[in-house]
Short mmCIF file of C-alpha atoms in Angstrom, two decimals:
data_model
loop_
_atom_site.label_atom_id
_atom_site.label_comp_id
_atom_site.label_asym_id
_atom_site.label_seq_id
_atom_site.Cartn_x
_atom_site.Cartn_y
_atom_site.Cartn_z
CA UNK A 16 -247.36 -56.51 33.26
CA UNK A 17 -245.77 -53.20 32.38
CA UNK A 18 -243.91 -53.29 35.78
CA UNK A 19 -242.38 -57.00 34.88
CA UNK A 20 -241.24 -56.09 31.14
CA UNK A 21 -239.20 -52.54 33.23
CA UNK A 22 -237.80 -55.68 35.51
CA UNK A 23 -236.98 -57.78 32.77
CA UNK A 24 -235.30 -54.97 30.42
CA UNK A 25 -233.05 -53.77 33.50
CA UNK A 26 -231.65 -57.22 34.00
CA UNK A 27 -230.74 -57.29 30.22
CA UNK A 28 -229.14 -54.04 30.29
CA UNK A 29 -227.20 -54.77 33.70
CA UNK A 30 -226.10 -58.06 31.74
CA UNK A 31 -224.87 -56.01 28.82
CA UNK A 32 -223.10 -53.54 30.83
CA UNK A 33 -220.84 -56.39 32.65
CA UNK A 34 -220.30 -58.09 29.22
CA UNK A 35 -218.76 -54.80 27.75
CA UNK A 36 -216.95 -54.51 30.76
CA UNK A 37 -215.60 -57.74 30.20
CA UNK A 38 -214.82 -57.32 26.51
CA UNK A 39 -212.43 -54.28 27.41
CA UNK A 40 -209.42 -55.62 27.08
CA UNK A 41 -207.01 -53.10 27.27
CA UNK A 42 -208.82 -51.06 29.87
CA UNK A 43 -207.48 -51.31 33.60
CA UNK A 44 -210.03 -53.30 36.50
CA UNK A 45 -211.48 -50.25 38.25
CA UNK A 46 -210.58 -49.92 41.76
CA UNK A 47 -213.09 -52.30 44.05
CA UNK A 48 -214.01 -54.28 41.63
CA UNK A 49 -214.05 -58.27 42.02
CA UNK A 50 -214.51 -58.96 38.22
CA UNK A 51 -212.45 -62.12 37.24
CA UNK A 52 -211.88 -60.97 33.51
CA UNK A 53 -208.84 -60.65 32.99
CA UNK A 54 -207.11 -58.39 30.64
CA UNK A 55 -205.99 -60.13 26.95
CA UNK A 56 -202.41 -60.08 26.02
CA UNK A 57 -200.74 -60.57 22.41
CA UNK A 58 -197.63 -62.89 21.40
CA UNK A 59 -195.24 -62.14 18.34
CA UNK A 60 -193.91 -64.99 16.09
CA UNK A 61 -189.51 -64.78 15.92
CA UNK A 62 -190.02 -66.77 12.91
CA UNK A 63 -190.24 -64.47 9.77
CA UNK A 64 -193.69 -64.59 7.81
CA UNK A 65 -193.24 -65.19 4.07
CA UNK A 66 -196.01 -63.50 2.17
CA UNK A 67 -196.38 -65.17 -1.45
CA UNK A 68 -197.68 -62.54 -3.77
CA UNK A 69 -200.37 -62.47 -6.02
CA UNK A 70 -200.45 -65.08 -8.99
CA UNK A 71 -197.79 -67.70 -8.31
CA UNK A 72 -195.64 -69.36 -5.35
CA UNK A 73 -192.95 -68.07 -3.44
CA UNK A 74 -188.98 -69.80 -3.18
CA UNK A 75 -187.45 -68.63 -0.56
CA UNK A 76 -183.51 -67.91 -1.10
CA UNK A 77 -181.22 -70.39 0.88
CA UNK A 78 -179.81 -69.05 3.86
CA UNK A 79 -176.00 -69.56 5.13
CA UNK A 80 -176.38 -71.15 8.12
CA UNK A 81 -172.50 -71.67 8.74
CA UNK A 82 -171.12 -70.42 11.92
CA UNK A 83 -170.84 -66.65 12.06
CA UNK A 84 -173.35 -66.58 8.73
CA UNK A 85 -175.46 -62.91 8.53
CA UNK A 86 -178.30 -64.60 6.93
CA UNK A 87 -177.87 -63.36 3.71
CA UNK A 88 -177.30 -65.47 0.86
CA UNK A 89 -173.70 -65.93 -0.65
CA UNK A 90 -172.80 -65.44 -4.16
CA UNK A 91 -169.22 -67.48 -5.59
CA UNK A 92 -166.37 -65.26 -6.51
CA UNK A 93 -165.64 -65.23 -9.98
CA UNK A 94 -162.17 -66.35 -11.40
CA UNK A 95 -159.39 -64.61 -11.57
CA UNK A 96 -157.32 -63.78 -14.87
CA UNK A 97 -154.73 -66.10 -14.92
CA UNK A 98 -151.16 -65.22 -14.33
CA UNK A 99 -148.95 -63.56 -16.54
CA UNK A 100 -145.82 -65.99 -17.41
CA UNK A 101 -142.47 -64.31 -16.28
CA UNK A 102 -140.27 -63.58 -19.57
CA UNK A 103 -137.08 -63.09 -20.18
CA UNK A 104 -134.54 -62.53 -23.20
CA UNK A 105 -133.10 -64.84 -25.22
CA UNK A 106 -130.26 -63.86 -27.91
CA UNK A 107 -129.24 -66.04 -30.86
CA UNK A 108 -125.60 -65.83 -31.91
CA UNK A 109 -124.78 -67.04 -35.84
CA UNK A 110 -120.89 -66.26 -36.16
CA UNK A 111 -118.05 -68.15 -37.76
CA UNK A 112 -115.60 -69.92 -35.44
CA UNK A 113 -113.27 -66.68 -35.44
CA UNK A 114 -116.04 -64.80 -34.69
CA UNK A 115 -117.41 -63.30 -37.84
CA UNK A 116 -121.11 -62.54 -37.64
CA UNK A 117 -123.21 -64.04 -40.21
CA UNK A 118 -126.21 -62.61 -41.62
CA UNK A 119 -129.35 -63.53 -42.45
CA UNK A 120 -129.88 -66.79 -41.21
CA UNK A 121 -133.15 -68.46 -40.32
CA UNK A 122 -133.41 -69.51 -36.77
CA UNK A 123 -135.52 -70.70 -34.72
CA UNK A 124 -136.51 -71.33 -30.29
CA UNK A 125 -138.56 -73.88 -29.50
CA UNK A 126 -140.38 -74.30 -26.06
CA UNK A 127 -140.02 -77.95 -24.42
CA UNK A 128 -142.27 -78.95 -21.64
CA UNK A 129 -142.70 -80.51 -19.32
CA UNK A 130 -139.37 -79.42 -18.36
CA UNK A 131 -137.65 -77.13 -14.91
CA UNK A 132 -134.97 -74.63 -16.30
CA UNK A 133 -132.82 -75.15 -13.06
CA UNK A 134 -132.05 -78.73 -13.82
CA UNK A 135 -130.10 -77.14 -16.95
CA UNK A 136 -131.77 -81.06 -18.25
CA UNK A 137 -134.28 -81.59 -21.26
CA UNK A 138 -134.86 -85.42 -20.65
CA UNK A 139 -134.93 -87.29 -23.74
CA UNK A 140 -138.00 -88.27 -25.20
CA UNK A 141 -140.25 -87.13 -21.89
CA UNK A 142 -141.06 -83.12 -23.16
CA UNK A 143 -142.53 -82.16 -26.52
CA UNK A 144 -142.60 -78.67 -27.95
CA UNK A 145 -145.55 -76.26 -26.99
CA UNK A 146 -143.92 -72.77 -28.40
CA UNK A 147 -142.11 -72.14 -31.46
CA UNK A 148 -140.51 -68.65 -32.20
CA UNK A 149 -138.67 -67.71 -35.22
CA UNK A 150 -136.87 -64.67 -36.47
CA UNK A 151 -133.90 -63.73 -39.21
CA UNK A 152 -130.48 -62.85 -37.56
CA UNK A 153 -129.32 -59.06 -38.50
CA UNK A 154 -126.23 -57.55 -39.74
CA UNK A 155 -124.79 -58.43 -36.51
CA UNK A 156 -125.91 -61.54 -36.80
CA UNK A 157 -128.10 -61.75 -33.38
CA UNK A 158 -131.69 -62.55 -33.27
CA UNK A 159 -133.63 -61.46 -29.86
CA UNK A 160 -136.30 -62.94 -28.51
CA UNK A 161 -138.69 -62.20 -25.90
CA UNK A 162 -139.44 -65.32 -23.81
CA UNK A 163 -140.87 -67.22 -21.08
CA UNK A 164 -138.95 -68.54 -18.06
CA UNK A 165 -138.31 -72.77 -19.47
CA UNK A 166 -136.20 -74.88 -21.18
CA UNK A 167 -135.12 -73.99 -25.26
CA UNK A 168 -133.89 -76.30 -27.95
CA UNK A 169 -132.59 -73.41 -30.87
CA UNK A 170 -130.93 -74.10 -34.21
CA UNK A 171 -131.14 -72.83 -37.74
CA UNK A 172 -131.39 -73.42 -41.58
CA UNK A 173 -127.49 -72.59 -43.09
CA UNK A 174 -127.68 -70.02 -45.74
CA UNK A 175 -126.50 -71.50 -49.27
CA UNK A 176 -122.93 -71.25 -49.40
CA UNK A 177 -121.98 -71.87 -45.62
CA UNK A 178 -120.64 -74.30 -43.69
CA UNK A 179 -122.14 -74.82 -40.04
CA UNK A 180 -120.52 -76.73 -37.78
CA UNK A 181 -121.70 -80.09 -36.92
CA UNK A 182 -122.14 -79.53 -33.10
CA UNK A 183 -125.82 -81.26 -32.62
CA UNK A 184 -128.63 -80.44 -30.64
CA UNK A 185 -128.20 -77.04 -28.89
CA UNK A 186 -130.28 -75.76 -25.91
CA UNK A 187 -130.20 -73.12 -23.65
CA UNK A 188 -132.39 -72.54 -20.45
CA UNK A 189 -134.07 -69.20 -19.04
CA UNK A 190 -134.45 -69.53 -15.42
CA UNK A 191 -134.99 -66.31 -13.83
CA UNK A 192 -137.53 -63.89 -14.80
CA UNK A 193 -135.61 -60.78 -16.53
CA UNK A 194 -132.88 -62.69 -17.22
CA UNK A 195 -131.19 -62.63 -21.08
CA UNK A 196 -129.60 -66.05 -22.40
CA UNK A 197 -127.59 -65.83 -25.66
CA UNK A 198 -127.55 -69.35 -27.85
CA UNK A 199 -124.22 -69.68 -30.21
CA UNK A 200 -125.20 -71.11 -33.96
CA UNK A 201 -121.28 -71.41 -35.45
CA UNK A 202 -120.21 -72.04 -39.12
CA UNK A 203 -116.86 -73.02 -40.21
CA UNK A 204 -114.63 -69.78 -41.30
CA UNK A 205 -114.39 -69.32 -45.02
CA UNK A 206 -111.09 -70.61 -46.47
CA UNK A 207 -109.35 -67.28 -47.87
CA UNK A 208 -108.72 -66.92 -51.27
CA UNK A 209 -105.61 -68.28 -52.51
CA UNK A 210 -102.90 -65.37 -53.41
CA UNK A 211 -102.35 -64.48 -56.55
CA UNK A 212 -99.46 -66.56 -58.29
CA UNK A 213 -97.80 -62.87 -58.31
CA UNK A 214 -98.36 -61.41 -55.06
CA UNK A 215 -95.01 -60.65 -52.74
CA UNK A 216 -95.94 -62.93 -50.35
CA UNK A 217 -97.12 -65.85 -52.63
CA UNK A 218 -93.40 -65.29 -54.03
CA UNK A 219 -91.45 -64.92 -50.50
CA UNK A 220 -93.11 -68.24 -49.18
CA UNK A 221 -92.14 -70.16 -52.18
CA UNK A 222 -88.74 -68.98 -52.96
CA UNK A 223 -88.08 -69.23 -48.99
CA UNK A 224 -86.47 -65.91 -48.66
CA UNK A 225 -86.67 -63.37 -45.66
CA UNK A 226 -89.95 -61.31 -46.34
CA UNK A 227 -88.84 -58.36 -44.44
CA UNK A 228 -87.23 -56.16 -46.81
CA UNK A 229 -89.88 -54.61 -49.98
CA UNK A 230 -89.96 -56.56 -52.89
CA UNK A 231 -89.77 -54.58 -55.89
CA UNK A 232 -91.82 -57.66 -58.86
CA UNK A 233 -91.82 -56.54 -62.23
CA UNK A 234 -93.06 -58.43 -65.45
CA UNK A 235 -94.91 -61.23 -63.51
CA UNK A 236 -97.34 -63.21 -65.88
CA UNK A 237 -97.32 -66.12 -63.09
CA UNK A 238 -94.88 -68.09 -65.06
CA UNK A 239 -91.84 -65.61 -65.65
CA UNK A 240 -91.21 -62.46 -63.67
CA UNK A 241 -87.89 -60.49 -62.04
CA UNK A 242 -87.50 -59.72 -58.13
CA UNK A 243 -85.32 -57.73 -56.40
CA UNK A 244 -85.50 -56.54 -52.89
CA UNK A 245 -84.34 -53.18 -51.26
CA UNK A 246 -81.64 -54.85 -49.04
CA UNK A 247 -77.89 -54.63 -49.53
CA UNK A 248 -76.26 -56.15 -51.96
CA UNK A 249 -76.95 -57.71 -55.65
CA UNK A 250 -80.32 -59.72 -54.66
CA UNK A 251 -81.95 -59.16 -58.03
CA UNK A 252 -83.62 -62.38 -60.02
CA UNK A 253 -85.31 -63.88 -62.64
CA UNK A 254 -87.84 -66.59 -61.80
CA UNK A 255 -89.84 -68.71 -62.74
CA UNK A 256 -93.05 -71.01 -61.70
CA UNK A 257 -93.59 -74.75 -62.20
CA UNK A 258 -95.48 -76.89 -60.85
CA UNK A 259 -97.75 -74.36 -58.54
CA UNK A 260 -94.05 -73.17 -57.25
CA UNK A 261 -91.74 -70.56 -57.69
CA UNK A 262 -88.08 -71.25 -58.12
CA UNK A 263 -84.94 -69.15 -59.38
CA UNK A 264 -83.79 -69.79 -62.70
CA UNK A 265 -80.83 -66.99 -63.00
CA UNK A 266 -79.43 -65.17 -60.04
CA UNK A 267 -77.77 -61.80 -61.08
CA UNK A 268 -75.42 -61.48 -62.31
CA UNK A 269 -75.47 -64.26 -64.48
CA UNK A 270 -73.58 -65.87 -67.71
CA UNK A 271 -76.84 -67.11 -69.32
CA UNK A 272 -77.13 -66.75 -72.95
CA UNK A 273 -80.77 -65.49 -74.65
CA UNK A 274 -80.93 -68.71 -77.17
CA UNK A 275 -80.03 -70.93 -73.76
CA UNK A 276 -82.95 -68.77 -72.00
CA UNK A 277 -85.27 -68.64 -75.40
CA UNK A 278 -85.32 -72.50 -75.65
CA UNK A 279 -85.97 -72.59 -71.78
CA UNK A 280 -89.40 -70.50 -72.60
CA UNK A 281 -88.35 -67.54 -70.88
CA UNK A 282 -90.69 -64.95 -72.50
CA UNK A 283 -89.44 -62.34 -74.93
CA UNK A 284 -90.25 -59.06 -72.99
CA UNK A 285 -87.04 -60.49 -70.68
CA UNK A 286 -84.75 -60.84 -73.42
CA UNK A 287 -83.19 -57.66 -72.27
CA UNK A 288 -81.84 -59.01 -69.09
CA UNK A 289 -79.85 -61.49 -71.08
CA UNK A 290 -76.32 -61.22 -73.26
CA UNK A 291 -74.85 -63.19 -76.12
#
């Protein structure tokens, strides 16, 4: 019996040692051996392994799978600021038809769009206002404004006192960026004073005498006064002014009495250039 069990435990063992043999996978078939074990071999995955982690599920982030794409996901640009509107320089003009600046007069630039500068065109009833500017003109009477490139309507409020002229709607149109434009506001030039009844030239127009030659006017009240002028001859005068004109009531010398002169209302400070 004890010489089966010996027989029985060798087989076992022998059987074990070829198993192990077998089981060896990485170990190369000894030379002369017939064993038809063959060695094991391992394969890798190309596609990646997502590994959630611990206490929830995993998204996975899209992937850009557009020709030429990394693989990385894409993030949109953001905006841009938009562009700054070209400007330009507009002047506003308020001067009287002779070209006297006036002062201190509201005005005003108003923005009309839709509308394309080039065209020199506002069409009627097809733009509306989207920008209104305002400013005060200066001593010079200019007003500057700093503008962007469109199409202007301008005007103004008249000052008390003045007299614009009727010329309707103005415009003016900033094309280029850079660029200054100058708008003309006019008024009507103020009529002059009228001269005093006494002044030389008042006298000279009315009497219709050469104005050349100095007048020398003495005791002028605008009704009665004497005139002479330094040119040759006897030119001196008395005259007098009726009816807004000046006329010559004695040429000297003269033959006029004082009681003919006093009861023609000849004033009593000339009583001295008079005789009987």
């Amino acid at each position: 019996m004890a010489a089966i069990r010996k027989t029985w435990i060798g087989v076992v063992a022998g059987v074990t040692a070829l198993v192990l043999a077998g089981c060896a996978g990485g170990d190369p078939q000894a030379p002369g051996t017939s064993s038809s074990v063959r060695p094991t071999t391992t394969t890798t995955s190309s596609q990646p392994v997502v590994i959630a982690p611990t206490g929830g599920p995993v998204t996975a982030a899209p992937i850009d799978t557009a020709p030429g794409a990394t693989g990385a996901p894409t993030t949109p640009a953001r905006p841009g600021p938009p562009p700054t509107p070209a400007t330009g320089t507009v002047v506003l003009r308020t001067a009287t038809l002779s070209g006297v600046p006036v002062p201190a007069v509201p005005v005003y630039l108003s923005l009309q769009q839709p509308c394309d500068p080039a065209s020199h065109d506002i069409p009627v009833g097809e733009t509306t206002e989207t920008q209104r500017l305002t400013g005060v003109t200066d001593s010079s009477g200019l007003a500057t404004f700093t503008a962007a490139t469109g199409c202007y309507r301008f005007g103004m409020t008249a000052p008390a006192g003045t007299n614009p002229v009727p010329e309707g709607m103005h415009t003016l149109f900033l094309v280029d960026a850079g660029a200054t434009v100058t708008g003309q506001l006019r008024f009507q030039d103020t009529a002059p004073e009228p001269a005093p009844a006494c002044a030389e030239s008042t006298i000279e127009t009315e009497l219709g005498v050469d104005p050349a030659p100095v007048a020398d006017i003495s005791g002028c009240d605008g009704q009665w006064a004497v005139v002479r002028w330094a040119s040759p001859g006897d030119n001196q005068r008395i005259i007098t002014r009726a009816s807004g004109t000046w006329t010559t009531y004695v040429l000297f010398p003269h033959t006029t009495c004082w009681d003919t002169a006093a009861a023609d209302g000849v004033p009593d400070r000339l009583r001295q250039y008079f005789n009987c």
